[in-house]
PDB file of N, CA and C in Angstrom:
ATOM      1  N   LYS A 216      33.355 -39.787  33.388  1.00 53.00           N
ATOM      2  CA  LYS A 216      33.342 -41.114  33.957  1.00 53.00           C
ATOM      3  C   LYS A 216      31.944 -41.416  34.466  1.00 53.00           C
ATOM      4  N   ASN A 217      31.599 -42.653  34.421  1.00 59.00           N
ATOM      5  CA  ASN A 217      30.285 -43.081  34.889  1.00 59.00           C
ATOM      6  C   ASN A 217      30.390 -43.804  36.220  1.00 59.00           C
ATOM      7  N   PHE A 218      29.305 -43.789  36.934  1.00 64.00           N
ATOM      8  CA  PHE A 218      29.164 -44.654  38.087  1.00 64.00           C
ATOM      9  C   PHE A 218      27.951 -45.529  37.810  1.00 64.00           C
ATOM     10  N   TYR A 219      27.716 -46.511  38.638  1.00 69.00           N
ATOM     11  CA  TYR A 219      26.649 -47.469  38.362  1.00 69.00           C
ATOM     12  C   TYR A 219      25.595 -47.443  39.458  1.00 69.00           C
ATOM     13  N   VAL A 220      24.352 -47.632  39.056  1.00 68.00           N
ATOM     14  CA  VAL A 220      23.229 -47.679  39.994  1.00 68.00           C
ATOM     15  C   VAL A 220      22.405 -48.924  39.709  1.00 68.00           C
ATOM     16  N   TRP A 221      21.670 -49.372  40.738  1.00 70.00           N
ATOM     17  CA  TRP A 221      20.772 -50.517  40.561  1.00 70.00           C
ATOM     18  C   TRP A 221      19.547 -50.096  39.774  1.00 70.00           C
ATOM     19  N   THR A 222      19.017 -50.992  38.964  1.00 70.00           N
ATOM     20  CA  THR A 222      17.729 -50.748  38.329  1.00 70.00           C
ATOM     21  C   THR A 222      16.656 -50.817  39.412  1.00 70.00           C
ATOM     22  N   GLU A 223      15.458 -50.310  39.115  1.00 71.00           N
ATOM     23  CA  GLU A 223      14.379 -50.290  40.107  1.00 71.00           C
ATOM     24  C   GLU A 223      14.061 -51.675  40.654  1.00 71.00           C
ATOM     25  N   ASP A 224      14.164 -52.686  39.800  1.00 74.00           N
ATOM     26  CA  ASP A 224      13.848 -54.038  40.262  1.00 74.00           C
ATOM     27  C   ASP A 224      15.012 -54.681  41.015  1.00 74.00           C
ATOM     28  N   GLY A 225      16.160 -53.966  41.085  1.00 71.00           N
ATOM     29  CA  GLY A 225      17.316 -54.473  41.825  1.00 71.00           C
ATOM     30  C   GLY A 225      18.007 -55.642  41.152  1.00 71.00           C
ATOM     31  N   GLU A 226      17.773 -55.798  39.868  1.00 72.00           N
ATOM     32  CA  GLU A 226      18.318 -56.947  39.143  1.00 72.00           C
ATOM     33  C   GLU A 226      19.716 -56.709  38.573  1.00 72.00           C
ATOM     34  N   VAL A 227      20.001 -55.482  38.169  1.00 73.00           N
ATOM     35  CA  VAL A 227      21.244 -55.259  37.430  1.00 73.00           C
ATOM     36  C   VAL A 227      21.772 -53.844  37.692  1.00 73.00           C
ATOM     37  N   TRP A 228      23.080 -53.689  37.589  1.00 73.00           N
ATOM     38  CA  TRP A 228      23.712 -52.373  37.653  1.00 73.00           C
ATOM     39  C   TRP A 228      23.689 -51.760  36.262  1.00 73.00           C
ATOM     40  N   ILE A 229      23.389 -50.458  36.171  1.00 68.00           N
ATOM     41  CA  ILE A 229      23.443 -49.756  34.880  1.00 68.00           C
ATOM     42  C   ILE A 229      24.299 -48.508  35.042  1.00 68.00           C
ATOM     43  N   PRO A 230      24.976 -48.072  33.971  1.00 71.00           N
ATOM     44  CA  PRO A 230      25.788 -46.861  34.079  1.00 71.00           C
ATOM     45  C   PRO A 230      24.902 -45.627  34.223  1.00 71.00           C
ATOM     46  N   ALA A 231      25.346 -44.685  35.026  1.00 71.00           N
ATOM     47  CA  ALA A 231      24.647 -43.418  35.213  1.00 71.00           C
ATOM     48  C   ALA A 231      25.692 -42.313  35.261  1.00 71.00           C
ATOM     49  N   SER A 232      25.376 -41.179  34.693  1.00 77.00           N
ATOM     50  CA  SER A 232      26.349 -40.091  34.713  1.00 77.00           C
ATOM     51  C   SER A 232      26.092 -39.190  35.920  1.00 77.00           C
ATOM     52  N   THR A 233      27.081 -38.417  36.280  1.00 83.00           N
ATOM     53  CA  THR A 233      26.962 -37.485  37.393  1.00 83.00           C
ATOM     54  C   THR A 233      26.045 -36.345  36.973  1.00 83.00           C
ATOM     55  N   PRO A 234      25.014 -36.034  37.758  1.00 85.00           N
ATOM     56  CA  PRO A 234      24.079 -34.976  37.366  1.00 85.00           C
ATOM     57  C   PRO A 234      24.699 -33.577  37.397  1.00 85.00           C
ATOM     58  N   THR A 235      24.256 -32.723  36.496  1.00 89.00           N
ATOM     59  CA  THR A 235      24.660 -31.317  36.502  1.00 89.00           C
ATOM     60  C   THR A 235      24.302 -30.716  37.847  1.00 89.00           C
ATOM     61  N   GLY A 236      25.213 -29.917  38.385  1.00 88.00           N
ATOM     62  CA  GLY A 236      24.988 -29.277  39.677  1.00 88.00           C
ATOM     63  C   GLY A 236      25.598 -30.030  40.847  1.00 88.00           C
ATOM     64  N   THR A 237      26.117 -31.241  40.586  1.00 87.00           N
ATOM     65  CA  THR A 237      26.767 -32.007  41.646  1.00 87.00           C
ATOM     66  C   THR A 237      28.026 -31.267  42.094  1.00 87.00           C
ATOM     67  N   ILE A 238      28.204 -31.139  43.390  1.00 87.00           N
ATOM     68  CA  ILE A 238      29.395 -30.479  43.935  1.00 87.00           C
ATOM     69  C   ILE A 238      30.290 -31.534  44.576  1.00 87.00           C
ATOM     70  N   ILE A 239      31.570 -31.481  44.205  1.00 87.00           N
ATOM     71  CA  ILE A 239      32.565 -32.393  44.777  1.00 87.00           C
ATOM     72  C   ILE A 239      33.672 -31.566  45.418  1.00 87.00           C
ATOM     73  N   GLN A 240      34.461 -32.188  46.272  1.00 86.00           N
ATOM     74  CA  GLN A 240      35.622 -31.532  46.861  1.00 86.00           C
ATOM     75  C   GLN A 240      36.852 -32.386  46.626  1.00 86.00           C
ATOM     76  N   SER A 241      37.990 -31.701  46.469  1.00 85.00           N
ATOM     77  CA  SER A 241      39.224 -32.391  46.139  1.00 85.00           C
ATOM     78  C   SER A 241      40.402 -31.564  46.630  1.00 85.00           C
ATOM     79  N   ILE A 242      41.546 -32.218  46.784  1.00 85.00           N
ATOM     80  CA  ILE A 242      42.770 -31.484  47.106  1.00 85.00           C
ATOM     81  C   ILE A 242      43.463 -31.004  45.834  1.00 85.00           C
ATOM     82  N   ALA A 243      42.975 -31.447  44.670  1.00 86.00           N
ATOM     83  CA  ALA A 243      43.561 -31.036  43.391  1.00 86.00           C
ATOM     84  C   ALA A 243      43.210 -29.576  43.104  1.00 86.00           C
ATOM     85  N   PRO A 244      44.203 -28.743  42.774  1.00 86.00           N
ATOM     86  CA  PRO A 244      43.937 -27.325  42.542  1.00 86.00           C
ATOM     87  C   PRO A 244      43.271 -27.011  41.199  1.00 86.00           C
ATOM     88  N   SER A 245      43.170 -27.986  40.323  1.00 89.00           N
ATOM     89  CA  SER A 245      42.512 -27.783  39.025  1.00 89.00           C
ATOM     90  C   SER A 245      41.271 -28.661  38.950  1.00 89.00           C
ATOM     91  N   PRO A 246      40.173 -28.126  38.375  1.00 90.00           N
ATOM     92  CA  PRO A 246      38.942 -28.927  38.304  1.00 90.00           C
ATOM     93  C   PRO A 246      39.087 -30.107  37.359  1.00 90.00           C
ATOM     94  N   PRO A 247      38.437 -31.226  37.682  1.00 89.00           N
ATOM     95  CA  PRO A 247      38.424 -32.341  36.741  1.00 89.00           C
ATOM     96  C   PRO A 247      37.590 -31.974  35.519  1.00 89.00           C
ATOM     97  N   SER A 248      37.732 -32.744  34.480  1.00 89.00           N
ATOM     98  CA  SER A 248      36.977 -32.510  33.245  1.00 89.00           C
ATOM     99  C   SER A 248      35.479 -32.499  33.550  1.00 89.00           C
ATOM    100  N   GLY A 249      34.774 -31.483  33.053  1.00 91.00           N
ATOM    101  CA  GLY A 249      33.336 -31.387  33.245  1.00 91.00           C
ATOM    102  C   GLY A 249      32.917 -30.622  34.486  1.00 91.00           C
ATOM    103  N   TYR A 250      33.872 -29.995  35.189  1.00 92.00           N
ATOM    104  CA  TYR A 250      33.583 -29.272  36.420  1.00 92.00           C
ATOM    105  C   TYR A 250      34.150 -27.859  36.366  1.00 92.00           C
ATOM    106  N   LEU A 251      33.527 -26.957  37.143  1.00 92.00           N
ATOM    107  CA  LEU A 251      34.011 -25.595  37.318  1.00 92.00           C
ATOM    108  C   LEU A 251      34.367 -25.395  38.786  1.00 92.00           C
ATOM    109  N   LEU A 252      35.356 -24.537  39.041  1.00 91.00           N
ATOM    110  CA  LEU A 252      35.720 -24.186  40.402  1.00 91.00           C
ATOM    111  C   LEU A 252      34.595 -23.388  41.045  1.00 91.00           C
ATOM    112  N   CYS A 253      34.228 -23.718  42.270  1.00 88.00           N
ATOM    113  CA  CYS A 253      33.196 -22.979  43.021  1.00 88.00           C
ATOM    114  C   CYS A 253      33.867 -21.773  43.672  1.00 88.00           C
ATOM    115  N   ASP A 254      33.962 -20.682  42.925  1.00 85.00           N
ATOM    116  CA  ASP A 254      34.702 -19.515  43.418  1.00 85.00           C
ATOM    117  C   ASP A 254      33.882 -18.234  43.422  1.00 85.00           C
ATOM    118  N   GLY A 255      32.589 -18.314  43.130  1.00 82.00           N
ATOM    119  CA  GLY A 255      31.750 -17.127  43.139  1.00 82.00           C
ATOM    120  C   GLY A 255      31.785 -16.326  41.857  1.00 82.00           C
ATOM    121  N   SER A 256      32.497 -16.826  40.834  1.00 85.00           N
ATOM    122  CA  SER A 256      32.552 -16.106  39.566  1.00 85.00           C
ATOM    123  C   SER A 256      31.298 -16.389  38.739  1.00 85.00           C
ATOM    124  N   GLU A 257      31.094 -15.595  37.686  1.00 85.00           N
ATOM    125  CA  GLU A 257      29.941 -15.795  36.819  1.00 85.00           C
ATOM    126  C   GLU A 257      30.053 -17.147  36.119  1.00 85.00           C
ATOM    127  N   CYS A 258      28.945 -17.844  36.041  1.00 88.00           N
ATOM    128  CA  CYS A 258      28.904 -19.115  35.319  1.00 88.00           C
ATOM    129  C   CYS A 258      28.975 -18.804  33.824  1.00 88.00           C
ATOM    130  N   PRO A 259      29.922 -19.410  33.096  1.00 90.00           N
ATOM    131  CA  PRO A 259      30.048 -19.132  31.668  1.00 90.00           C
ATOM    132  C   PRO A 259      28.743 -19.412  30.916  1.00 90.00           C
ATOM    133  N   PRO A 260      28.422 -18.579  29.909  1.00 89.00           N
ATOM    134  CA  PRO A 260      27.147 -18.688  29.197  1.00 89.00           C
ATOM    135  C   PRO A 260      26.938 -20.012  28.468  1.00 89.00           C
ATOM    136  N   GLN A 261      27.994 -20.704  28.098  1.00 94.00           N
ATOM    137  CA  GLN A 261      27.822 -21.960  27.350  1.00 94.00           C
ATOM    138  C   GLN A 261      27.252 -23.096  28.202  1.00 94.00           C
ATOM    139  N   TYR A 262      27.239 -22.945  29.522  1.00 92.00           N
ATOM    140  CA  TYR A 262      26.711 -23.992  30.400  1.00 92.00           C
ATOM    141  C   TYR A 262      25.271 -23.648  30.783  1.00 92.00           C
ATOM    142  N   THR A 263      24.379 -23.721  29.807  1.00 90.00           N
ATOM    143  CA  THR A 263      23.000 -23.256  29.977  1.00 90.00           C
ATOM    144  C   THR A 263      22.238 -24.028  31.052  1.00 90.00           C
ATOM    145  N   LEU A 264      22.411 -25.344  31.122  1.00 89.00           N
ATOM    146  CA  LEU A 264      21.691 -26.115  32.133  1.00 89.00           C
ATOM    147  C   LEU A 264      22.142 -25.716  33.536  1.00 89.00           C
ATOM    148  N   LEU A 265      23.442 -25.619  33.737  1.00 89.00           N
ATOM    149  CA  LEU A 265      23.952 -25.209  35.041  1.00 89.00           C
ATOM    150  C   LEU A 265      23.494 -23.795  35.379  1.00 89.00           C
ATOM    151  N   ARG A 266      23.555 -22.884  34.403  1.00 87.00           N
ATOM    152  CA  ARG A 266      23.114 -21.500  34.636  1.00 87.00           C
ATOM    153  C   ARG A 266      21.652 -21.456  35.068  1.00 87.00           C
ATOM    154  N   SER A 267      20.839 -22.333  34.501  1.00 85.00           N
ATOM    155  CA  SER A 267      19.415 -22.328  34.853  1.00 85.00           C
ATOM    156  C   SER A 267      19.192 -22.812  36.291  1.00 85.00           C
ATOM    157  N   MET A 268      20.166 -23.509  36.852  1.00 84.00           N
ATOM    158  CA  MET A 268      20.056 -24.036  38.205  1.00 84.00           C
ATOM    159  C   MET A 268      20.607 -23.076  39.261  1.00 84.00           C
ATOM    160  N   LEU A 269      21.430 -22.127  38.818  1.00 83.00           N
ATOM    161  CA  LEU A 269      22.081 -21.208  39.743  1.00 83.00           C
ATOM    162  C   LEU A 269      21.277 -19.927  39.884  1.00 83.00           C
ATOM    163  N   ILE A 270      21.563 -19.176  40.923  1.00 72.00           N
ATOM    164  CA  ILE A 270      20.869 -17.908  41.144  1.00 72.00           C
ATOM    165  C   ILE A 270      21.817 -16.741  40.918  1.00 72.00           C
ATOM    166  N   ALA A 271      21.234 -15.580  40.641  1.00 62.00           N
ATOM    167  CA  ALA A 271      22.019 -14.357  40.515  1.00 62.00           C
ATOM    168  C   ALA A 271      22.509 -13.962  41.907  1.00 62.00           C
ATOM    169  N   PRO A 272      23.604 -13.196  41.981  1.00 59.00           N
ATOM    170  CA  PRO A 272      24.156 -12.830  43.283  1.00 59.00           C
ATOM    171  C   PRO A 272      23.217 -11.968  44.124  1.00 59.00           C
ATOM    172  N   ASP A 273      22.286 -11.256  43.514  1.00 58.00           N
ATOM    173  CA  ASP A 273      21.348 -10.414  44.248  1.00 58.00           C
ATOM    174  C   ASP A 273      19.954 -10.670  43.708  1.00 58.00           C
ATOM    175  N   PHE A 274      19.057 -11.155  44.543  1.00 53.00           N
ATOM    176  CA  PHE A 274      17.704 -11.497  44.105  1.00 53.00           C
ATOM    177  C   PHE A 274      16.939 -10.290  43.568  1.00 53.00           C
ATOM    178  N   PHE A 275      17.295  -9.081  44.012  1.00 52.00           N
ATOM    179  CA  PHE A 275      16.525  -7.898  43.673  1.00 52.00           C
ATOM    180  C   PHE A 275      17.083  -7.119  42.491  1.00 52.00           C
ATOM    181  N   LEU A 276      18.274  -7.451  42.063  1.00 50.00           N
ATOM    182  CA  LEU A 276      18.889  -6.771  40.923  1.00 50.00           C
ATOM    183  C   LEU A 276      19.197  -7.791  39.847  1.00 50.00           C
ATOM    184  N   PRO A 277      19.014  -7.402  38.585  1.00 55.00           N
ATOM    185  CA  PRO A 277      19.356  -8.359  37.529  1.00 55.00           C
ATOM    186  C   PRO A 277      20.855  -8.635  37.530  1.00 55.00           C
ATOM    187  N   GLY A 278      21.202  -9.837  37.237  1.00 60.00           N
ATOM    188  CA  GLY A 278      22.614 -10.203  37.185  1.00 60.00           C
ATOM    189  C   GLY A 278      22.770 -11.613  36.666  1.00 60.00           C
ATOM    190  N   ALA A 279      23.980 -11.947  36.337  1.00 64.00           N
ATOM    191  CA  ALA A 279      24.264 -13.277  35.806  1.00 64.00           C
ATOM    192  C   ALA A 279      24.327 -14.286  36.940  1.00 64.00           C
ATOM    193  N   PRO A 280      23.933 -15.531  36.668  1.00 69.00           N
ATOM    194  CA  PRO A 280      24.080 -16.577  37.687  1.00 69.00           C
ATOM    195  C   PRO A 280      25.553 -16.762  38.046  1.00 69.00           C
ATOM    196  N   ILE A 281      25.806 -17.022  39.308  1.00 71.00           N
ATOM    197  CA  ILE A 281      27.187 -17.230  39.743  1.00 71.00           C
ATOM    198  C   ILE A 281      27.380 -18.671  40.196  1.00 71.00           C
ATOM    199  N   VAL A 282      28.625 -19.121  40.082  1.00 76.00           N
ATOM    200  CA  VAL A 282      29.010 -20.419  40.624  1.00 76.00           C
ATOM    201  C   VAL A 282      29.138 -20.216  42.126  1.00 76.00           C
ATOM    202  N   PRO A 283      28.531 -21.071  42.957  1.00 75.00           N
ATOM    203  CA  PRO A 283      28.542 -20.814  44.391  1.00 75.00           C
ATOM    204  C   PRO A 283      29.946 -20.808  44.978  1.00 75.00           C
ATOM    205  N   PRO A 284      30.253 -19.790  45.795  1.00 76.00           N
ATOM    206  CA  PRO A 284      31.559 -19.778  46.451  1.00 76.00           C
ATOM    207  C   PRO A 284      31.519 -20.699  47.666  1.00 76.00           C
ATOM    208  N   ILE A 285      32.274 -21.765  47.623  1.00 70.00           N
ATOM    209  CA  ILE A 285      32.336 -22.714  48.732  1.00 70.00           C
ATOM    210  C   ILE A 285      33.759 -22.682  49.266  1.00 70.00           C
ATOM    211  N   LEU A 286      33.890 -22.223  50.491  1.00 65.00           N
ATOM    212  CA  LEU A 286      35.214 -22.040  51.072  1.00 65.00           C
ATOM    213  C   LEU A 286      35.716 -23.319  51.723  1.00 65.00           C
ATOM    214  N   PRO A 287      37.024 -23.555  51.626  1.00 58.00           N
ATOM    215  CA  PRO A 287      37.597 -24.750  52.259  1.00 58.00           C
ATOM    216  C   PRO A 287      37.731 -24.555  53.763  1.00 58.00           C
ATOM    217  N   PRO A 288      37.877 -25.657  54.490  1.00 54.00           N
ATOM    218  CA  PRO A 288      38.161 -25.547  55.924  1.00 54.00           C
ATOM    219  C   PRO A 288      39.492 -24.823  56.144  1.00 54.00           C
ATOM    220  N   VAL A 289      39.654 -24.229  57.273  1.00 55.00           N
ATOM    221  CA  VAL A 289      40.872 -23.462  57.577  1.00 55.00           C
ATOM    222  C   VAL A 289      42.101 -24.365  57.661  1.00 55.00           C
ATOM    223  N   VAL A 290      41.923 -25.600  58.093  1.00 51.00           N
ATOM    224  CA  VAL A 290      43.066 -26.472  58.362  1.00 51.00           C
ATOM    225  C   VAL A 290      43.676 -27.132  57.136  1.00 51.00           C
ATOM    226  N   ALA A 291      43.010 -27.077  56.003  1.00 63.00           N
ATOM    227  CA  ALA A 291      43.533 -27.758  54.817  1.00 63.00           C
ATOM    228  C   ALA A 291      43.132 -27.000  53.562  1.00 63.00           C
ATOM    229  N   THR A 292      43.851 -27.258  52.501  1.00 78.00           N
ATOM    230  CA  THR A 292      43.493 -26.674  51.223  1.00 78.00           C
ATOM    231  C   THR A 292      42.645 -27.684  50.465  1.00 78.00           C
ATOM    232  N   ILE A 293      41.358 -27.401  50.423  1.00 82.00           N
ATOM    233  CA  ILE A 293      40.403 -28.254  49.717  1.00 82.00           C
ATOM    234  C   ILE A 293      39.636 -27.376  48.744  1.00 82.00           C
ATOM    235  N   TYR A 294      39.485 -27.843  47.519  1.00 85.00           N
ATOM    236  CA  TYR A 294      38.796 -27.088  46.484  1.00 85.00           C
ATOM    237  C   TYR A 294      37.440 -27.722  46.215  1.00 85.00           C
ATOM    238  N   SER A 295      36.453 -26.887  45.927  1.00 85.00           N
ATOM    239  CA  SER A 295      35.118 -27.364  45.579  1.00 85.00           C
ATOM    240  C   SER A 295      34.862 -27.101  44.110  1.00 85.00           C
ATOM    241  N   TYR A 296      34.252 -28.075  43.454  1.00 86.00           N
ATOM    242  CA  TYR A 296      33.958 -27.996  42.024  1.00 86.00           C
ATOM    243  C   TYR A 296      32.507 -28.364  41.782  1.00 86.00           C
ATOM    244  N   ILE A 297      31.900 -27.760  40.747  1.00 87.00           N
ATOM    245  CA  ILE A 297      30.507 -28.040  40.413  1.00 87.00           C
ATOM    246  C   ILE A 297      30.434 -28.590  38.978  1.00 87.00           C
ATOM    247  N   LYS A 298      29.634 -29.631  38.797  1.00 89.00           N
ATOM    248  CA  LYS A 298      29.481 -30.303  37.501  1.00 89.00           C
ATOM    249  C   LYS A 298      28.648 -29.456  36.562  1.00 89.00           C
ATOM    250  N   PHE A 299      29.151 -29.243  35.329  1.00 88.00           N
ATOM    251  CA  PHE A 299      28.345 -28.522  34.340  1.00 88.00           C
ATOM    252  C   PHE A 299      27.752 -29.442  33.324  1.00 88.00           C
TER     253      PHE A 299
END
């Protein structure tokens, strides 16, 4: 899905897509299309742009980039998702 932004001159709205790496939160237990659950697991290799933005779990040891683990508040079940 697209959202709209103003052009630089402020004359017109244009469609813009959600950038890779955008993190959203939802009460839905399944990620929307185009998103991965932020659970600390390895980022799948097919998402090369997202992988290039993420860091390995240990800066000093080689490892695969991980999806950041973002924990929900204690009072509610909220899930975090990251755009690939």
